[in-house]
Short mmCIF file of C-alpha atoms (C1' of nucleotides) in Angstrom, two decimals:
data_model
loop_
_atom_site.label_atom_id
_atom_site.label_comp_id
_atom_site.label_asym_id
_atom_site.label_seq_id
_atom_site.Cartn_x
_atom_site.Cartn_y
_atom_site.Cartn_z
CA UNK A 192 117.67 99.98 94.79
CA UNK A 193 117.51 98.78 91.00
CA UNK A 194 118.68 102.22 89.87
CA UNK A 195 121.80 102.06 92.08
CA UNK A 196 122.76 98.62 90.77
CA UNK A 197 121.87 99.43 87.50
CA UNK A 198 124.04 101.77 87.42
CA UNK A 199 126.80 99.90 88.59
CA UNK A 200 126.68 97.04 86.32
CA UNK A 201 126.70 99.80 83.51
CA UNK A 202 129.51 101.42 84.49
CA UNK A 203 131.50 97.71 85.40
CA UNK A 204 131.05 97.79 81.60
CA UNK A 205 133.25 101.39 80.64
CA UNK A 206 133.24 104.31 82.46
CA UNK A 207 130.58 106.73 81.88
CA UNK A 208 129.37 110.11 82.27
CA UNK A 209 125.78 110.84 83.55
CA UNK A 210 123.63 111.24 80.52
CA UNK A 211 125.14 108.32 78.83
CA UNK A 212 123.91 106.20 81.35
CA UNK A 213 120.73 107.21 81.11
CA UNK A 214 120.89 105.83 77.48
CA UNK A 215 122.33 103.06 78.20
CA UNK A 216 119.79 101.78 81.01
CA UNK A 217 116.91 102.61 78.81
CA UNK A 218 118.15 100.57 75.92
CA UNK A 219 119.16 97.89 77.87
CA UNK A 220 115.37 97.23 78.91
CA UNK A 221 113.84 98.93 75.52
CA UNK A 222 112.58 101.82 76.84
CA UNK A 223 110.38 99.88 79.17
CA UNK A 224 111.10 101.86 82.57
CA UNK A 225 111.69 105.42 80.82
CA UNK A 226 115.18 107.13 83.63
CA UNK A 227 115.22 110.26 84.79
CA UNK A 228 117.98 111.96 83.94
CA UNK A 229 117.85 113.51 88.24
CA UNK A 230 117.68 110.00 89.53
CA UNK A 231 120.95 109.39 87.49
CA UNK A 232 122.88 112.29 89.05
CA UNK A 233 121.35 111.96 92.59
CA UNK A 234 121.98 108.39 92.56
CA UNK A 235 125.73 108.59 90.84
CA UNK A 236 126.22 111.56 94.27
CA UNK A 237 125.24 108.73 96.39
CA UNK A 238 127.51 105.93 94.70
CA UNK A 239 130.17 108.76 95.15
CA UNK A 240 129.41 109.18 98.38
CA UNK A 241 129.76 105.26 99.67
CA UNK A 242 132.84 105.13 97.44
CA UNK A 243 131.47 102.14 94.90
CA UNK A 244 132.17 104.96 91.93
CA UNK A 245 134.98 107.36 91.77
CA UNK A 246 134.52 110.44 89.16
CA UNK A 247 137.56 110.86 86.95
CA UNK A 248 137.18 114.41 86.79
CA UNK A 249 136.43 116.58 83.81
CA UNK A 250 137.93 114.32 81.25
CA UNK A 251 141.27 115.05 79.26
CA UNK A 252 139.41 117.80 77.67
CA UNK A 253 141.11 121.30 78.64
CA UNK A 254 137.78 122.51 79.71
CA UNK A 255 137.65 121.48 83.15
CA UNK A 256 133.90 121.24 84.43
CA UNK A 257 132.82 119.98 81.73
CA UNK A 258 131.80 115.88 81.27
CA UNK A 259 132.83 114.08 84.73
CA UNK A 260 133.32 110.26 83.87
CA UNK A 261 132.78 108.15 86.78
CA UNK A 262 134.39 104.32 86.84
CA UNK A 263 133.61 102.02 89.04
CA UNK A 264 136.03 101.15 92.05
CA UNK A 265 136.29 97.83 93.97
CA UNK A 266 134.37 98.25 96.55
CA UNK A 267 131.57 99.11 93.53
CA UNK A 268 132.34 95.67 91.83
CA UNK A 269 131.96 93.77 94.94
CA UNK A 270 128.74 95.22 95.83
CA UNK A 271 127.92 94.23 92.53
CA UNK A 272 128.80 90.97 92.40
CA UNK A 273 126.60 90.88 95.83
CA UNK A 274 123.27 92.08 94.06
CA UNK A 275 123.84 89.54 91.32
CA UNK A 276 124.76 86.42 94.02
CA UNK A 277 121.47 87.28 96.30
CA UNK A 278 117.98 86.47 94.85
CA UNK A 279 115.40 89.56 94.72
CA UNK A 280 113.46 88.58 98.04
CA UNK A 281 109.74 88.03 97.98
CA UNK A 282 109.33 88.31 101.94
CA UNK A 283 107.86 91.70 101.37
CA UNK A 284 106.71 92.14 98.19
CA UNK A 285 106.41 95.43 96.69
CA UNK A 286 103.07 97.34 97.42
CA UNK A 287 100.78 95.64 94.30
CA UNK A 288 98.55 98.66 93.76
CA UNK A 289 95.77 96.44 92.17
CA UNK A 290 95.48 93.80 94.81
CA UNK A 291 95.06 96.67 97.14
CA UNK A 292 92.08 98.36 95.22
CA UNK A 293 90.16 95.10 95.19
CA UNK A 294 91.17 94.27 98.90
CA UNK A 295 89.88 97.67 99.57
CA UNK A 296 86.51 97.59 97.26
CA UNK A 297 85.42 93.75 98.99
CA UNK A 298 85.07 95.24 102.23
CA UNK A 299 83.81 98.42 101.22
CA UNK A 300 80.30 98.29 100.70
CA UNK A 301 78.61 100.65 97.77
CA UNK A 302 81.68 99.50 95.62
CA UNK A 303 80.57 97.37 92.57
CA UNK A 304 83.57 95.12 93.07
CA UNK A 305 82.52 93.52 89.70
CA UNK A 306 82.64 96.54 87.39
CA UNK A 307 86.76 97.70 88.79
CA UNK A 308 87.28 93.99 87.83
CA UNK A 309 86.01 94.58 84.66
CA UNK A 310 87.55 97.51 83.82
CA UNK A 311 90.73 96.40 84.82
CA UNK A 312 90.21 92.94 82.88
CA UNK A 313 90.02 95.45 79.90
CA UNK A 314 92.77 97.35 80.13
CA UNK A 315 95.42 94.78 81.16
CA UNK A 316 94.45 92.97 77.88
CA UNK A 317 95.14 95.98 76.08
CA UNK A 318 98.51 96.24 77.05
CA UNK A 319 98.95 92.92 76.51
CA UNK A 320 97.82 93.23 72.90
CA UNK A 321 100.45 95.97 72.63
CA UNK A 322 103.24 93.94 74.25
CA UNK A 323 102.49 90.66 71.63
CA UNK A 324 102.66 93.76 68.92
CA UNK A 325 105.67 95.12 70.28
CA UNK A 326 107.22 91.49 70.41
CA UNK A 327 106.25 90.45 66.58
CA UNK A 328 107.67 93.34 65.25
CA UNK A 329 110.89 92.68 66.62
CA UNK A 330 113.30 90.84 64.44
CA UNK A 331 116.50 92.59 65.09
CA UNK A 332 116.72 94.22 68.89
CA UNK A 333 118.80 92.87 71.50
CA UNK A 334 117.93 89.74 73.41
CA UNK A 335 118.03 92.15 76.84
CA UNK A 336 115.18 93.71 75.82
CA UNK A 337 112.99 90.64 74.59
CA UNK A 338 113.25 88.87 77.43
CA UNK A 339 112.01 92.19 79.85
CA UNK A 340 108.96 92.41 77.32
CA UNK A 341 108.34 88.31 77.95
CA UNK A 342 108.55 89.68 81.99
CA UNK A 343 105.89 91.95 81.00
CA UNK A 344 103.76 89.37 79.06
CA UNK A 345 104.14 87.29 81.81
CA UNK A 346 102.83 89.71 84.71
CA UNK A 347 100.02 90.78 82.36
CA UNK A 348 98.80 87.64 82.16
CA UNK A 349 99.22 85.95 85.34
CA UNK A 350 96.86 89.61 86.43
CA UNK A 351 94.08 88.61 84.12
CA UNK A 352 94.42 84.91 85.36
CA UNK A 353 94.00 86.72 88.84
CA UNK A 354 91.17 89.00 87.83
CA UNK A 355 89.20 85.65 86.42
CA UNK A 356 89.82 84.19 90.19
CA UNK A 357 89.13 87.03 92.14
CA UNK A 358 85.45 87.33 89.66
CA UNK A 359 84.71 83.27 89.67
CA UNK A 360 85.03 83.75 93.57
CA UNK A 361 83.31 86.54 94.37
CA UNK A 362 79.95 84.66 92.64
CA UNK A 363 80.64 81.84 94.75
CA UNK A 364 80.94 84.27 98.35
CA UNK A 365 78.39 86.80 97.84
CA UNK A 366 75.66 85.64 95.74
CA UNK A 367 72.87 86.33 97.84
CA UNK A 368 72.98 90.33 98.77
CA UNK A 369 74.93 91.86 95.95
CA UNK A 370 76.01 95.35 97.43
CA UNK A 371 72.83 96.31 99.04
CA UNK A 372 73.77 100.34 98.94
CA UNK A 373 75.23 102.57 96.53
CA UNK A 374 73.91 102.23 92.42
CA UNK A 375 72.09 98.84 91.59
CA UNK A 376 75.24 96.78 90.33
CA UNK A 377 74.86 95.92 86.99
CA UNK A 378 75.27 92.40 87.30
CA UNK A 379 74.95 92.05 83.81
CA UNK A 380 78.34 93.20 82.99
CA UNK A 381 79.70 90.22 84.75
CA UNK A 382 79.31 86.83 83.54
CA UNK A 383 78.31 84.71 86.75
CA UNK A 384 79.44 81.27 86.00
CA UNK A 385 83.22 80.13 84.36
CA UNK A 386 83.73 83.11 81.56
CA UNK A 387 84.10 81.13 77.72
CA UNK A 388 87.57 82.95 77.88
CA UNK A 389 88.82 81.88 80.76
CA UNK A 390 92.26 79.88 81.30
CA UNK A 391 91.86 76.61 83.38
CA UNK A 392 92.31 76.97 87.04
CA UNK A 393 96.02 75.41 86.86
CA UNK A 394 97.04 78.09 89.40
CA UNK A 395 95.67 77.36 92.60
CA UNK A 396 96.49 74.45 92.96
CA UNK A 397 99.87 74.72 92.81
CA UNK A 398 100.97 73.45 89.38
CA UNK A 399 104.91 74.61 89.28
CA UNK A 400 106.44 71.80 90.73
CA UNK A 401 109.77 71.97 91.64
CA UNK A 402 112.61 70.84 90.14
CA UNK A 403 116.67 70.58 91.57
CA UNK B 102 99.61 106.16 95.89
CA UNK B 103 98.30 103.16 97.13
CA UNK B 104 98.67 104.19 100.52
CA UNK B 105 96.64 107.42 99.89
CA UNK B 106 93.60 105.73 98.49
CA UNK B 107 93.48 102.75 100.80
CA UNK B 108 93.38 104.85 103.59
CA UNK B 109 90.84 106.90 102.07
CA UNK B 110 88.89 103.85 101.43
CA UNK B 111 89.25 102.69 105.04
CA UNK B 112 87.64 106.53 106.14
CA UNK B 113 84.73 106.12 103.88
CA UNK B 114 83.60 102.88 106.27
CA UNK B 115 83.94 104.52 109.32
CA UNK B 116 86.08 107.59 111.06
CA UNK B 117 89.20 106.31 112.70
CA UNK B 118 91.99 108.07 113.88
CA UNK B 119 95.88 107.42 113.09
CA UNK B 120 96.90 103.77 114.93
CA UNK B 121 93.41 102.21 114.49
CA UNK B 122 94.42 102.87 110.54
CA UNK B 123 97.21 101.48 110.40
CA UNK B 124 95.35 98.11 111.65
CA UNK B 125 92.57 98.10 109.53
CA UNK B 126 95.06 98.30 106.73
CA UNK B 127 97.10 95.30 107.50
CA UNK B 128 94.36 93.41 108.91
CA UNK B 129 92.48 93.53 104.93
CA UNK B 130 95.83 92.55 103.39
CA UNK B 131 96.29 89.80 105.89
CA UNK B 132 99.53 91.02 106.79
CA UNK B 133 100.93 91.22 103.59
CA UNK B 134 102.31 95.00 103.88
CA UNK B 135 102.38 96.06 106.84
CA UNK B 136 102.08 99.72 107.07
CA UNK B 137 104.46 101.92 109.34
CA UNK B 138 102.93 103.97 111.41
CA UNK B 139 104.70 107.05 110.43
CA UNK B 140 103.66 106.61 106.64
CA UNK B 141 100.10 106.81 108.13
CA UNK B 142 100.08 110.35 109.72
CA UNK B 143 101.86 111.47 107.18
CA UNK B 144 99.63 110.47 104.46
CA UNK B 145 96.81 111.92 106.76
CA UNK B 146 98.42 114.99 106.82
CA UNK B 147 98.52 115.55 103.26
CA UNK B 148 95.07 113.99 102.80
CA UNK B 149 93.80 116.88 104.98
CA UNK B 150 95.92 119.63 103.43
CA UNK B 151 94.33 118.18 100.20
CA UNK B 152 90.83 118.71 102.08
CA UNK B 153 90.30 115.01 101.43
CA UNK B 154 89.33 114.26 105.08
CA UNK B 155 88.93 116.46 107.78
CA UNK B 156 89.90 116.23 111.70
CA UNK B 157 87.38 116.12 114.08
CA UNK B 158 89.65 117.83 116.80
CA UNK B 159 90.11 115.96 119.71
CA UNK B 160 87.20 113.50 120.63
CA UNK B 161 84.61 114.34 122.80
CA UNK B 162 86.59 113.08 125.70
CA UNK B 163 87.76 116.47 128.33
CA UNK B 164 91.43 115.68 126.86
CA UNK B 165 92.70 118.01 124.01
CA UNK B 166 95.10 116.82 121.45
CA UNK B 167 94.73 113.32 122.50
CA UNK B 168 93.02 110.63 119.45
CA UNK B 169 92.51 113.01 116.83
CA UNK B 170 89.93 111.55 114.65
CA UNK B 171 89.57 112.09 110.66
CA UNK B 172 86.66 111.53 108.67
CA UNK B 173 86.46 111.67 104.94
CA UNK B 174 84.84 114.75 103.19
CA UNK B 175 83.05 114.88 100.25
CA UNK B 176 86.01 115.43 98.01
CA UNK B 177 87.88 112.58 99.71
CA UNK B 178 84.61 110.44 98.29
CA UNK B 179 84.75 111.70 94.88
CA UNK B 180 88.52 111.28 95.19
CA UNK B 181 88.18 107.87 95.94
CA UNK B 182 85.59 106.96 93.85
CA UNK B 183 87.76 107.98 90.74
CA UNK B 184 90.38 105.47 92.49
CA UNK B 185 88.22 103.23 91.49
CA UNK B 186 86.95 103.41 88.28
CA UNK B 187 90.27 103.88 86.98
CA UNK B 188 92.00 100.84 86.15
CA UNK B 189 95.49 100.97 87.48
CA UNK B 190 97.47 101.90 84.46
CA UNK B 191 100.31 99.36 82.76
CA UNK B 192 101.64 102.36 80.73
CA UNK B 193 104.62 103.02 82.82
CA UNK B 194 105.07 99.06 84.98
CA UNK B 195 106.50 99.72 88.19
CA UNK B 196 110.19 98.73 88.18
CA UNK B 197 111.06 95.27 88.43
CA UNK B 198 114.09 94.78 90.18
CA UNK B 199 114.33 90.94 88.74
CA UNK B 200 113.82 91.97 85.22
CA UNK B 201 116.23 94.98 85.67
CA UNK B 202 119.15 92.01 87.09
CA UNK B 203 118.49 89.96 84.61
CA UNK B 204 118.70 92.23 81.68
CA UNK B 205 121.62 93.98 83.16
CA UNK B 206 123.63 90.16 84.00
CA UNK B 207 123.04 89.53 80.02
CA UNK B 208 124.45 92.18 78.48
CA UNK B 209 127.50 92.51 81.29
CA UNK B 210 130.45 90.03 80.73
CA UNK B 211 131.99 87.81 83.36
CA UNK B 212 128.35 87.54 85.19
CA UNK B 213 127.28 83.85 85.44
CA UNK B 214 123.49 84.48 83.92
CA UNK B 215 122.40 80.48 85.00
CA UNK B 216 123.62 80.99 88.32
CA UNK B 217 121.30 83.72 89.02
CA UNK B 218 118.40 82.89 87.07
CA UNK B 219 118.94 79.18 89.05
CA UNK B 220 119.18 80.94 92.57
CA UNK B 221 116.03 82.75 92.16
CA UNK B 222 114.23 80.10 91.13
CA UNK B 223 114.74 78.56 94.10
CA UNK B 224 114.26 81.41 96.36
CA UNK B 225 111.01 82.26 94.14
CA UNK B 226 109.91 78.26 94.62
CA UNK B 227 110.55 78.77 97.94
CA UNK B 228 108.44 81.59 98.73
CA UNK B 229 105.44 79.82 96.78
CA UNK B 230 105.66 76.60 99.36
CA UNK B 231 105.13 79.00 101.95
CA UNK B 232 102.39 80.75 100.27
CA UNK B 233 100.24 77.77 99.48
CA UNK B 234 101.04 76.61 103.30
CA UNK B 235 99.31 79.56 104.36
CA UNK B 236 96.75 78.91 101.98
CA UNK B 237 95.88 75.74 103.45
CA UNK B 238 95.82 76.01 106.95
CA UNK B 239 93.37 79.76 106.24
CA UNK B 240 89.93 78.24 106.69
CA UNK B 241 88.18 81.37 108.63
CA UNK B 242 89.23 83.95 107.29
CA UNK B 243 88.55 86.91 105.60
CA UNK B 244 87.77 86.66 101.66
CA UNK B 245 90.24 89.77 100.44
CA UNK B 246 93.08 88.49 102.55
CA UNK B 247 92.45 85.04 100.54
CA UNK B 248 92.48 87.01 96.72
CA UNK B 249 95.46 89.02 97.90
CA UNK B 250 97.69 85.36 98.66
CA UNK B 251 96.16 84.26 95.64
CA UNK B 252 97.77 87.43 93.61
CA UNK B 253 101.06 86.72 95.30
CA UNK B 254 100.61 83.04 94.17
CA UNK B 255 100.03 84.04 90.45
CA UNK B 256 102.87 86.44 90.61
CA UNK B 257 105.07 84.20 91.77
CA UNK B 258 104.19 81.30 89.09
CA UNK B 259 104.39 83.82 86.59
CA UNK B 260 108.07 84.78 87.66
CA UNK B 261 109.33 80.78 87.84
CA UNK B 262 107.70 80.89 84.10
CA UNK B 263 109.28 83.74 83.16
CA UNK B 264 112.89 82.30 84.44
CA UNK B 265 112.26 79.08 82.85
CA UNK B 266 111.86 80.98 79.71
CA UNK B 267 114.78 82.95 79.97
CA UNK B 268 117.05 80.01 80.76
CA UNK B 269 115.44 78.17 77.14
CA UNK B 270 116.22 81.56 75.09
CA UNK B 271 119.72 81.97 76.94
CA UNK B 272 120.57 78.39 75.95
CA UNK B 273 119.50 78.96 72.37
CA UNK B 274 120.52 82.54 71.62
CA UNK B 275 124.36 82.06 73.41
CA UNK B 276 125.34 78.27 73.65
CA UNK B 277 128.75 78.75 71.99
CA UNK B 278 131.01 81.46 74.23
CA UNK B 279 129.61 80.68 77.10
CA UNK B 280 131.13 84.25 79.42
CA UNK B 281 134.80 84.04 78.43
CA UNK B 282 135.91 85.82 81.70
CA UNK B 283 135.31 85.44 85.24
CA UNK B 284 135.23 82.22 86.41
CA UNK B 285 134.15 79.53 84.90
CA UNK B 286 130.63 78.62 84.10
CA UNK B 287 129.00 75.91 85.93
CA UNK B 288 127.41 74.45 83.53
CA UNK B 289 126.35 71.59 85.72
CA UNK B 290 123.58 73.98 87.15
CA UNK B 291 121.71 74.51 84.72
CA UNK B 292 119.84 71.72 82.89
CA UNK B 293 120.48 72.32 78.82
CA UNK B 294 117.17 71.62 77.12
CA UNK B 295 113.35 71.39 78.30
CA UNK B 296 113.26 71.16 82.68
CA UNK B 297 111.31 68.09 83.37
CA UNK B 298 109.72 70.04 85.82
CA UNK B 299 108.91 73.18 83.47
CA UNK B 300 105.74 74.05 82.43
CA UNK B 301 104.10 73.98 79.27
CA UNK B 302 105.11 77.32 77.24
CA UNK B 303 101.39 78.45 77.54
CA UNK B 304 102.73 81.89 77.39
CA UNK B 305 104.80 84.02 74.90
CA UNK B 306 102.09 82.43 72.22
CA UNK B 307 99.27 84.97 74.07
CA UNK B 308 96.99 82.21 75.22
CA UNK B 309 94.93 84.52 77.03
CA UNK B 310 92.15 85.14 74.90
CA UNK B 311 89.82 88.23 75.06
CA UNK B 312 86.08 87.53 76.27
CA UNK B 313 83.07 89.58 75.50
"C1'" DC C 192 105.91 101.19 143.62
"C1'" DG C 193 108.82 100.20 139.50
"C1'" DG C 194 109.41 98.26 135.14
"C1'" DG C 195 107.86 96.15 130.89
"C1'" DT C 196 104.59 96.19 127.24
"C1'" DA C 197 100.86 97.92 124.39
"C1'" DT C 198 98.72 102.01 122.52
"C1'" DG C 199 99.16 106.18 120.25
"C1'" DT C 200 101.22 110.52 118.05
"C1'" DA C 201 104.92 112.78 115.79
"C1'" DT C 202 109.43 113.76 113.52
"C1'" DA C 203 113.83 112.76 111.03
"C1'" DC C 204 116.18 110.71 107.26
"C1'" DT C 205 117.01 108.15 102.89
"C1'" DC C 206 115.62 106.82 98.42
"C1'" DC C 207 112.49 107.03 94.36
"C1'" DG C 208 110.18 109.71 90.88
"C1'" DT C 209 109.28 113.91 88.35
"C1'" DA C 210 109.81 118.60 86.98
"C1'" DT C 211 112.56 122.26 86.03
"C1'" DA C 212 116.48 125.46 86.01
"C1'" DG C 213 120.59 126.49 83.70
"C1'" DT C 214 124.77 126.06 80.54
"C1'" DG C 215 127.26 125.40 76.32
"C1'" DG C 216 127.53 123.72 71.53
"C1'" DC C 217 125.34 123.35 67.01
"C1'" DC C 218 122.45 124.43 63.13
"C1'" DC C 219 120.05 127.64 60.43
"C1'" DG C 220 117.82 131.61 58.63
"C1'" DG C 221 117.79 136.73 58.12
"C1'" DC D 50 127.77 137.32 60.99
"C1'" DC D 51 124.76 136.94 64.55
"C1'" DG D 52 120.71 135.79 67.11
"C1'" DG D 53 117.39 132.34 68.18
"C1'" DG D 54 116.02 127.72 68.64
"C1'" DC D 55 117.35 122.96 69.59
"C1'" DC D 56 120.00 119.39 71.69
"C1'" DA D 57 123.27 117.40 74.99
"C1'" DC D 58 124.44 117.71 79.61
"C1'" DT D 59 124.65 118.92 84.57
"C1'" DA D 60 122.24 120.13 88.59
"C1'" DT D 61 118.65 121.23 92.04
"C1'" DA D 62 113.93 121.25 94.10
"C1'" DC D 63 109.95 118.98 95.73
"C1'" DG D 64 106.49 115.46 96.92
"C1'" DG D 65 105.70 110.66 98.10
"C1'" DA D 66 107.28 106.07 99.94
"C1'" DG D 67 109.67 103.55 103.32
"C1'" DT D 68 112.04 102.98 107.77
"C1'" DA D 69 113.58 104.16 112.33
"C1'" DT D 70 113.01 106.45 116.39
"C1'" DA D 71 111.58 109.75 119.99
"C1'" DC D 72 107.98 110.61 123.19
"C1'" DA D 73 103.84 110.21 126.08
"C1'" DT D 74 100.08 107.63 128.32
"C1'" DA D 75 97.93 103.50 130.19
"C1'" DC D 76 97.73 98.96 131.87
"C1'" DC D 77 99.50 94.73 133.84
"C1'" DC D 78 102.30 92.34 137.04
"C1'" DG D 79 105.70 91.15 140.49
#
DNA sequence: CGGGTATGTATACTCCGTATAGTGGCCCGG
DNA sequence: CCGGGCCACTATACGGAGTATACATACCCG
């Protein structure tokens, strides 16, 4: 429901009409998740519908049917205020595509489990070259928009931390009878004992202590 | 399309029909998504409309249109083993609802930012105790269920990171009007300068390196 | 025998994500 | 001046994901 809520808060700012808030969302996180301009007017039909928005119709304009602005009501600014006061939960995560794939390719056999973590090592770096571009050649963008990219940064690396586990691991486990069927795994590609790039292990082990 | 592929990668081990899928796929993620059942036969529908696996009518049993079972096809291999040598993309990140709050609580007025980057950290801390409890008491059992906690883990770490760095920029970038409206800031919450429980700023100075 | 539970299949509904249709204003060249 | 292309803007269609629920059979148990 991010689109919903984002939404709101934009419109808790000024009233809008549709394609503005399209604009506005994307700038807010840099372009980072790209709106549909549908999802906008689906999504604004069912704000409309459970009465958190009401459409000020065609503005002052003497055109009618042209530009509906939509404000947000009470009952909008509450439910607000509700998304902001509860923490996103992390009882059931959202799907992580990746985690599945490698789930998948263990018990699979004929799957060089070693080459998809490869591959993936590879790409995730790339974007995360792009993101530390993106980030140094930003002197003068809104602080909104940093801080998403950091997110990004973040998750990017905390995958290739993962990818380095899931590969120092998988030596350790299944050593002896390296995907018996399917193409010879090119064990090659995979360096078998702690990789010269690797981060230290601090995950793991738990190393975010908490603080109150 | 997770959904699509992992059940696709569940065929290629054995034919199964509907419910027995739905088990397999929860039992390799150790729980972590479960799967409704409905999402299953749907998939399978499309898969075979797709001609990625085909139904071998009824089983041998006397009883028509009772345990349908599917089995994967050749272009339901080829399918799947494109899955897999394609790293999952970070082009277009799936959206994060966190980073979408966050960005959206910064730029809005009268929306206590510390509040909510303070709540989730505790609800984020929370849900990492109860990960690495799992963790512990897992001694037998299977090795992908283990990688997938682990990737929860990471994520996790990386998010309490990412809100420790957000509360350090918000402190620096906006110490002086701290949200004129709505009620007033708690500023108690929210320690000012470096948590004594933070970690190190590994991060945001790329300290993942690139191997090979 | 009757009911509760597990197994198993199927459908309905909402939301997300993407593509595309369709309209009116604006610029710009013949 | 006018016709076409482009942009801003609204709207709808469609497939996939996620959830709930209906429905049938089988098995256990009092």
């Amino acid at each position: 429901m991010s689109i919903r809520y984002g939404l709101l808060a934009l419109l808790q700012r000024q009233p809008m009409y549709g394609y503005q808030l399209r604009g506005e969302f994307e700038a807010s996180t840099g372009g980072t998740w790209p709106l549909n301009v549908g999802q906008v007017y689906t999504t604004l039909f069912r704000l409309e519908r459970d009465g958190a928005v009401a459409a000020t119709g065609h503005v002052e304009s003497d055109d009618p049917e042209l530009q509906k602005t939509y404000a947000i009501t009470e009952r909008g600014c509450a439910e607000l205020a509700d998304w902001f006061a509860t923490p996103v939960s992390r009882s059931r995560p959202p799907r992580d595509e990746l985690a599945i794939k490698l789930a998948m390719a263990i018990a699979s056999h004929g799957v060089d489990v070693a080459a998809v973590i490869q591959g993936q090592r590879t790409a995730t770096l790339r974007s995360l070259q792009d993101y530390t571009r993106l980030k140094s050649r930003s002197d003068e963008v809104e602080l909104s928009w940093l801080l998403v990219l950091d997110s990004l940064i973040f998750n990017a690396e905390a995958e290739v931390r993962w990818l380095d586990h899931c590969e120092a691991r998988l030596v350790r486990f299944a050593p002896q009878g390296a995907s018996p069927p399917g193409p010879p795994a090119q064990k090659g590609a995979a360096p078998l004992d702690s990789p010269p790039g690797a981060l230290p292990p601090e995950s793991a082990t738990s190393s975010v202590r908490s603080r109150s």
